Coordinates of C-alpha atoms and ligand atoms in Angstrom, one line a residue:
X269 CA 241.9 307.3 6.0
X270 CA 240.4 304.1 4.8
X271 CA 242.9 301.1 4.1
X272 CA 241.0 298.2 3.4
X273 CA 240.3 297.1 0.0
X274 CA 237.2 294.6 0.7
X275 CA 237.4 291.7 -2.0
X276 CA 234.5 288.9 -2.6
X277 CA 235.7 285.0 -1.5
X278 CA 235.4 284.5 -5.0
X279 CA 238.5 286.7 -5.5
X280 CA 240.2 287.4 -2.5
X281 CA 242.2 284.1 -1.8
X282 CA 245.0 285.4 -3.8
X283 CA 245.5 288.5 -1.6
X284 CA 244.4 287.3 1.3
X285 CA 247.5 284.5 1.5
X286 CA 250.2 287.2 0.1
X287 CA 249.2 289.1 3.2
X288 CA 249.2 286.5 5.5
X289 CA 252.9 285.1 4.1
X290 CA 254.3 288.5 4.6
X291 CA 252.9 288.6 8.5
X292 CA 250.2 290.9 7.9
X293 CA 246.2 290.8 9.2
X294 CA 242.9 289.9 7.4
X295 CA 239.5 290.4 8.1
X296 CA 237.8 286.9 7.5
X297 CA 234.1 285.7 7.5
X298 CA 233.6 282.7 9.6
X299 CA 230.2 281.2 10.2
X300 CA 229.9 283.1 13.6
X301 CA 231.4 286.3 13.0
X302 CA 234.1 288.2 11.1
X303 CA 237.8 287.3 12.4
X304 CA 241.0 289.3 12.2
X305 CA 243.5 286.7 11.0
X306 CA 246.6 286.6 11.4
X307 CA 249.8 283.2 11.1
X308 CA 249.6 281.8 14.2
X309 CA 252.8 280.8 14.2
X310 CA 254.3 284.5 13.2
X311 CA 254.6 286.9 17.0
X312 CA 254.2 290.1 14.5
X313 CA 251.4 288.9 12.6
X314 CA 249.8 287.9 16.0
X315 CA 251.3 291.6 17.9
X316 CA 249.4 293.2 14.7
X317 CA 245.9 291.2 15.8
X318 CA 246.5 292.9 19.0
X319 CA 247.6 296.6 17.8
X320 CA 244.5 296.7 15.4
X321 CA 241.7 295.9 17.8
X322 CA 243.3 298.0 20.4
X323 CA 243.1 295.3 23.1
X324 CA 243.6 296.2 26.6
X325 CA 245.6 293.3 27.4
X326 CA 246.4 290.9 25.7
X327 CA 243.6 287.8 26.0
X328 CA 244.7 284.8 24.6
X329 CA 243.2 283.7 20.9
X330 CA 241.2 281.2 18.8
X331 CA 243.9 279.1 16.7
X332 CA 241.8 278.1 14.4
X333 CA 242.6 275.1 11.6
X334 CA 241.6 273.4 8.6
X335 CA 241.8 269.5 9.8
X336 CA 241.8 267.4 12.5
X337 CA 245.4 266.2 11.8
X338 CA 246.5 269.8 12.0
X339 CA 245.0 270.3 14.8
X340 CA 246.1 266.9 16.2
X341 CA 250.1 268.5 16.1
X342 CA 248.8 271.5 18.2
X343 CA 247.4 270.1 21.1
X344 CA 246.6 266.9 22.5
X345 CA 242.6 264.9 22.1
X346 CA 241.9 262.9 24.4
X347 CA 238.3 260.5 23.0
X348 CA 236.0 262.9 24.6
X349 CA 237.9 266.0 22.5
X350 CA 238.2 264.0 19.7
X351 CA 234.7 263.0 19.6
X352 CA 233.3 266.7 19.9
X353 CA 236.1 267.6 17.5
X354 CA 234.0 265.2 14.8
X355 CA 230.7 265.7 15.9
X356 CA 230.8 269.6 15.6
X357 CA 233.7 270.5 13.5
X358 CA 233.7 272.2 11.1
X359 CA 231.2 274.5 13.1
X360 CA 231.1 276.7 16.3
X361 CA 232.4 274.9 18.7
X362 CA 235.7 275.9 20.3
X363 CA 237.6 273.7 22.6
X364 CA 240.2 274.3 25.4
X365 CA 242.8 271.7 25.3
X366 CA 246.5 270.9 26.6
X367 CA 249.2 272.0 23.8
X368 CA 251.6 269.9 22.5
X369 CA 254.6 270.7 22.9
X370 CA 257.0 272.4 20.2
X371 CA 254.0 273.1 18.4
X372 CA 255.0 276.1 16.4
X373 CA 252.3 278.4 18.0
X374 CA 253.4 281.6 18.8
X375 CA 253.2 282.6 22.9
X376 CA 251.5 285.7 22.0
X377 CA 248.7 283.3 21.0
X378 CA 247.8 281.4 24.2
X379 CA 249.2 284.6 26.4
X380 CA 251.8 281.9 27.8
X381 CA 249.4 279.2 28.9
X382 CA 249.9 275.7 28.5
X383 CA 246.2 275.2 26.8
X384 CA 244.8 276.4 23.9
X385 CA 242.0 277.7 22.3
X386 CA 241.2 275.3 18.8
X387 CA 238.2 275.4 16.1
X388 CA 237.6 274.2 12.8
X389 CA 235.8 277.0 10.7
X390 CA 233.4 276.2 7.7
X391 CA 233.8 277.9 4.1
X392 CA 236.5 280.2 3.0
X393 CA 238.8 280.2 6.7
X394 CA 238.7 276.9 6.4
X395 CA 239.9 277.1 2.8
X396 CA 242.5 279.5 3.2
X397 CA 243.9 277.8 6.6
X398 CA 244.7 274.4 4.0
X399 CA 246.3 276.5 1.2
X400 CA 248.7 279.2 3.9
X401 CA 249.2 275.0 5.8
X402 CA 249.6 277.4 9.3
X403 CA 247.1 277.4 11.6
X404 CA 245.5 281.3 12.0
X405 CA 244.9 282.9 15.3
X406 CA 241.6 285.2 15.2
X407 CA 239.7 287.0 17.5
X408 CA 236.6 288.7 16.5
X409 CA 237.0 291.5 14.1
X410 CA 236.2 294.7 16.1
X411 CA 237.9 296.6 18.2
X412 CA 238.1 295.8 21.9
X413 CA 234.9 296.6 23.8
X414 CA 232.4 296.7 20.5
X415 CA 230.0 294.1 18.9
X416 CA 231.4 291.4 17.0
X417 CA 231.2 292.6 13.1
X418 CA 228.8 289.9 11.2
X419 CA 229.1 291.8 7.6
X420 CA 232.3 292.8 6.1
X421 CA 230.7 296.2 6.4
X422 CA 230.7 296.0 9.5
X423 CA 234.0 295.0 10.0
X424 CA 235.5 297.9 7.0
X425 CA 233.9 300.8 8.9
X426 CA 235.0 300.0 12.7
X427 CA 238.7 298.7 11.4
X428 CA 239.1 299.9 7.9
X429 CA 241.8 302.5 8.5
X430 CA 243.9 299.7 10.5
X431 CA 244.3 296.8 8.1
X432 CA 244.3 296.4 4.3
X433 CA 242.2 293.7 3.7
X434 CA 238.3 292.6 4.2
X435 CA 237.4 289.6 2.6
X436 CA 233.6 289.5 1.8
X437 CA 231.8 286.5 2.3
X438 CA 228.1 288.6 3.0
X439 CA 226.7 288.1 6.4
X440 CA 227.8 285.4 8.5
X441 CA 225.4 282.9 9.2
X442 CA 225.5 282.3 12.9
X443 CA 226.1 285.1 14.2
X444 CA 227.5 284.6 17.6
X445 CA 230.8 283.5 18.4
X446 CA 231.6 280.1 19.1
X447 CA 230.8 278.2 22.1
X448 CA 234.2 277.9 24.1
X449 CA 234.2 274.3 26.1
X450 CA 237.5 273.3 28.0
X451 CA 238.3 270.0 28.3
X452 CA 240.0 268.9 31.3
X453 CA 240.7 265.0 32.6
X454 CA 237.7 263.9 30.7
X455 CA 235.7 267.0 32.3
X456 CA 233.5 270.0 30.0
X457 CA 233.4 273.6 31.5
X458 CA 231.6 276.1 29.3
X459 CA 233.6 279.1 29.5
X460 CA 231.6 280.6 27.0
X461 CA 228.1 280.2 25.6
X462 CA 227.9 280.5 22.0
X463 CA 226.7 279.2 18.3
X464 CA 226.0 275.7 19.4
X465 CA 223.4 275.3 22.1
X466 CA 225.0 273.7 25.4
X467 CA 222.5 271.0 25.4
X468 CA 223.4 269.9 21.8
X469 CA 227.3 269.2 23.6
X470 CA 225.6 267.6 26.6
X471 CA 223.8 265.0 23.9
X472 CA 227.2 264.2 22.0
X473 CA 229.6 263.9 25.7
X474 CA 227.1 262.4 27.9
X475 CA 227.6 264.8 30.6
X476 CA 226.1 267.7 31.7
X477 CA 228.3 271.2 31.4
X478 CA 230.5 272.0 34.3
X479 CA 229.4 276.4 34.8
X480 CA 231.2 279.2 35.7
X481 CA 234.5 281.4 35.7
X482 CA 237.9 279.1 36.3
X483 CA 240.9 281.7 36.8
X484 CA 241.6 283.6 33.0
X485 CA 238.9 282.2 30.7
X486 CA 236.5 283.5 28.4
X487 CA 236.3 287.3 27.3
X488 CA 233.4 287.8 30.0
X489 CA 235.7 288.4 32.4
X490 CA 234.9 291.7 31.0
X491 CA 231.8 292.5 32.2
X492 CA 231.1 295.5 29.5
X493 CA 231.5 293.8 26.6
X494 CA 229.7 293.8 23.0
X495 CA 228.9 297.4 24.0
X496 CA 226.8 299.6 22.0
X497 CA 227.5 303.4 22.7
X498 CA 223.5 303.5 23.7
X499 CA 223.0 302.3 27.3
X500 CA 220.3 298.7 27.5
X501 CA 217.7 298.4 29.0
X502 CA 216.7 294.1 30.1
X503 CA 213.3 292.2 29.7
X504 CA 211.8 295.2 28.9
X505 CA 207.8 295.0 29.4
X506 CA 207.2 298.5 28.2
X507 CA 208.8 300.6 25.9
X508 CA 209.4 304.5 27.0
X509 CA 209.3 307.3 24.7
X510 CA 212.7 308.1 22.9
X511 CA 213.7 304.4 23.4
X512 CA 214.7 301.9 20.3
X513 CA 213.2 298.6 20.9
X514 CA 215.2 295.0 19.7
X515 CA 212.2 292.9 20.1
X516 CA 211.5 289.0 19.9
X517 CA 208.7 287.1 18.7
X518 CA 205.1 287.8 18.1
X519 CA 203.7 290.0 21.2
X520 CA 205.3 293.5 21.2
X521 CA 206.1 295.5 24.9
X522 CA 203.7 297.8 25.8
X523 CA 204.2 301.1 24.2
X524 CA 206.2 299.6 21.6
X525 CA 204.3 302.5 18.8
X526 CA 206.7 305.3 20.5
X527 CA 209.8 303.9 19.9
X528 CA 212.3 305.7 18.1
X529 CA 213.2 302.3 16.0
X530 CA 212.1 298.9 16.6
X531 CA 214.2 296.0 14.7
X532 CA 212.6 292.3 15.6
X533 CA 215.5 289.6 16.4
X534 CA 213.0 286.8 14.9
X535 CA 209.3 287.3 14.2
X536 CA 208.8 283.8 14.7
X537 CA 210.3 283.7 17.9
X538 CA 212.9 281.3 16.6
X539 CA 216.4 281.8 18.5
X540 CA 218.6 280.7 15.8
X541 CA 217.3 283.7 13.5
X542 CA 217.3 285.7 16.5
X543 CA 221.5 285.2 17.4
X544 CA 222.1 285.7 13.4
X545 CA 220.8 289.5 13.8
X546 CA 222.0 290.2 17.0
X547 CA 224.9 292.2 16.3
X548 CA 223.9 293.8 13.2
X549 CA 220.8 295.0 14.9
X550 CA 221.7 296.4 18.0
X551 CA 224.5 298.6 15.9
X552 CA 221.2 299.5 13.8
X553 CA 219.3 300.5 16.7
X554 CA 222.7 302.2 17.8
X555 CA 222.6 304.6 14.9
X556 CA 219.4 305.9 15.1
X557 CA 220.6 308.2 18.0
X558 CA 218.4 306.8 20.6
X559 CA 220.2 307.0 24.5
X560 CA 218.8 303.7 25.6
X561 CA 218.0 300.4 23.5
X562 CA 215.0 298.5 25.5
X563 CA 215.0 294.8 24.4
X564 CA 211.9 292.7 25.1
X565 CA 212.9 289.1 26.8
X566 CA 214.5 286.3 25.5
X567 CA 214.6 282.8 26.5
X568 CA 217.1 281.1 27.6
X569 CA 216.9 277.6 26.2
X570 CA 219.4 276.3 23.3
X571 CA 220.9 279.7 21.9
X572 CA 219.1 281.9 23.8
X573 CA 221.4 281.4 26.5
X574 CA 224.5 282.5 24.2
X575 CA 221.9 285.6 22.8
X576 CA 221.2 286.5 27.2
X577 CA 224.9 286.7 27.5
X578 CA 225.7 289.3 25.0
X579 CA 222.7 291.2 26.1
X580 CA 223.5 291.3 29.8
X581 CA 227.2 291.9 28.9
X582 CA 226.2 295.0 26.4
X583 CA 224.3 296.2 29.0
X584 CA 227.1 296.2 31.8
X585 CA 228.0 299.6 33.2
X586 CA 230.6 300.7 31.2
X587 CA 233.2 301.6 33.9
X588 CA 233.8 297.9 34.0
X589 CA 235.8 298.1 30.6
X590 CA 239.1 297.1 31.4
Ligands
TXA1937 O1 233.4 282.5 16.8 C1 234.5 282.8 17.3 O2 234.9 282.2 18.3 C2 235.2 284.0 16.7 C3 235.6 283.6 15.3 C4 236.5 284.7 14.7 O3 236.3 282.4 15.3 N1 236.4 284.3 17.5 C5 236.3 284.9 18.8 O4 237.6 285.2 19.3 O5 235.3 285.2 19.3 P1 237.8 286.1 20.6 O6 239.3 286.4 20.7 O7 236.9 287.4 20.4 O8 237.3 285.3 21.8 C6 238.0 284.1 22.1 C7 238.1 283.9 23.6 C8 239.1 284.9 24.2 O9 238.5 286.0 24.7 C9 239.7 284.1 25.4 O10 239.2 284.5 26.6 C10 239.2 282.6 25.1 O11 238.6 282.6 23.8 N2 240.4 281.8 25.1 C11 241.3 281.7 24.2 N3 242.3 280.8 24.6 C12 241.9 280.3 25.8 C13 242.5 279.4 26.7 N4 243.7 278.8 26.5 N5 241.8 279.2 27.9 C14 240.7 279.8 28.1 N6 240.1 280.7 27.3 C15 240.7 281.0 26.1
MG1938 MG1 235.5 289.1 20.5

């Protein structure tokens, strides 16, 4: 049974904050990719985030804010923070920092940690963040496992029947999650790459990116992740018969004519285009029935690396789900 009514921006802010007052969930657009919102500050708003995405455990969340000075009373900025924090927000850039304490976040939130997960989101999150005045927590709107939605289709058909409200702001323009940086005594650890390209951080901080897993982190300590229910096939050079193809740029894989369905992440080989339809195609190339999804290489400068990521994650043996 279908739940969700799905209402325009245009109309929804009305119905989207009565929901949120009374502690209930709604599907946002963000420029990355559809969030389930709930109050931060409210443990059953933030228990329902959890129930409706059917989360294995519970992963700590994106608080996500309208300002700087309401972000400035949930954790502390040090310069470094506080210069990313104006250089990239509002935008996709999530940072890791030390909370303040008696901040009013809910535990469920951080999954008892002392830092926090904070980011600024443009258009009608942003929006509705100011007018609630409580920070939202918001993990990507799909259930645990599948690809982040990026339509409010998307997001209607996979969680529909488990929360009453989609607001429709059309396909969101990034398309990736954010990038998640932690900050640490003037330190920056990419825990996960995302819609802003880790060189672009490096420019703004002055430092080069500190790699690779520290204890809980990002949501790749799932290895199957973003999963399709085809299997993927990497850096394909030729295509077999019965496979769909997710290309990239101009010069098709060999035996690219027999694939079941081919969908092309950017003609012009641009990566930007290519992280916007990610997502959307590899649930395309999903439904047309084919076992295995071949996907032609992709570099790995500016978002490519966030684009490799999700690739090599959606193609993880599934037993590694959690
Ligand atoms: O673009 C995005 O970031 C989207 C939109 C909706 O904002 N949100 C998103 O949330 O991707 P989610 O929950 O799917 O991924 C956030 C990840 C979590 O998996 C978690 O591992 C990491 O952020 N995270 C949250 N708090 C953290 C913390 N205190 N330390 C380290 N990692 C943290
Ligand atoms: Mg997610």
């Amino acid at each position: 049974m279908n739940l969700a009514e799905i209402l325009a921006v245009g109309e929804a802010m009305e119905r989207a904050l009565a929901l949120l007052e009374g502690g209930d969930v709604v599907a946002i657009p963000t420029e990355t990719v559809y969030g389930l919102a709930g109050d931060a500050t409210n443990g059953v708003a933030v228990a329902r985030i959890f129930e409706a995405k059917g989360r294995p455990r519970f992963n700590p969340l994106i608080a996500h804010v309208a300002d700087l000075a309401m972000a400035g009373r949930i954790a502390d900025f040090d310069p470094l923070s506080a210069k990313l924090a104006e250089t990239f927000w509002p935008g996709p850039l999530t940072l890791v920092l030390q909370q303040r304490a008696e901040n009013g976040i809910h535990p469920l939130v951080t999954a008892g940690l002392d830092t926090i997960a904070l980011r600024m989101p443009r258009g009608f999150g942003g929006e509705l963040i100011a007018r609630l005045g409580r920070p939202l927590a918001a993990p990507s709107a799909n259930s645990s496992g599948k690809i982040s939605a990026t339509t409010a289709e998307a997001v209607a058909a996979d969680l529909g029947d488990r929360i009453r409200l989609v607001v429709d702001g059309g396909a969101t323009p990034v398309g990736l999650e954010s990038t998640i940086v932690k900050v640490e005594d003037g330190r920056l650890t990419l825990l996960r790459p995302g819609g802003i390209a880790a060189e672009d951080i490096e420019a703004v901080s002055g430092q080069k990116l500190m790699r690779g897993a520290a204890g809980i982190e990002a949501p790749g300590m799932l290895a199957s992740h973003y999963a399709p229910g085809a299997s993927m096939r990497l850096n394909a050079g030729k295509i077999a018969s019965g496979e769909a193809l997710l290309a990239f740029g101009r010069d098709r894989a060999e035996g690219w004519q027999d694939a079941v369905a081919v969908r092309n992440l950017s003609e012009a080989g641009d990566l930007r285009e290519a992280a916007t339809n990610l997502f959307a195609y590899m649930q395309a190339l999903d439904r047309s029935g084919a076992a295995t999804i071949a996907v032609e290489p992709i570099p790995f400068d500016g978002l490519g690396e966030a684009i490799n990521d999700r690739l090599v994650r959606a193609a993880a043996p599934r037993d590694k789900i959690a």
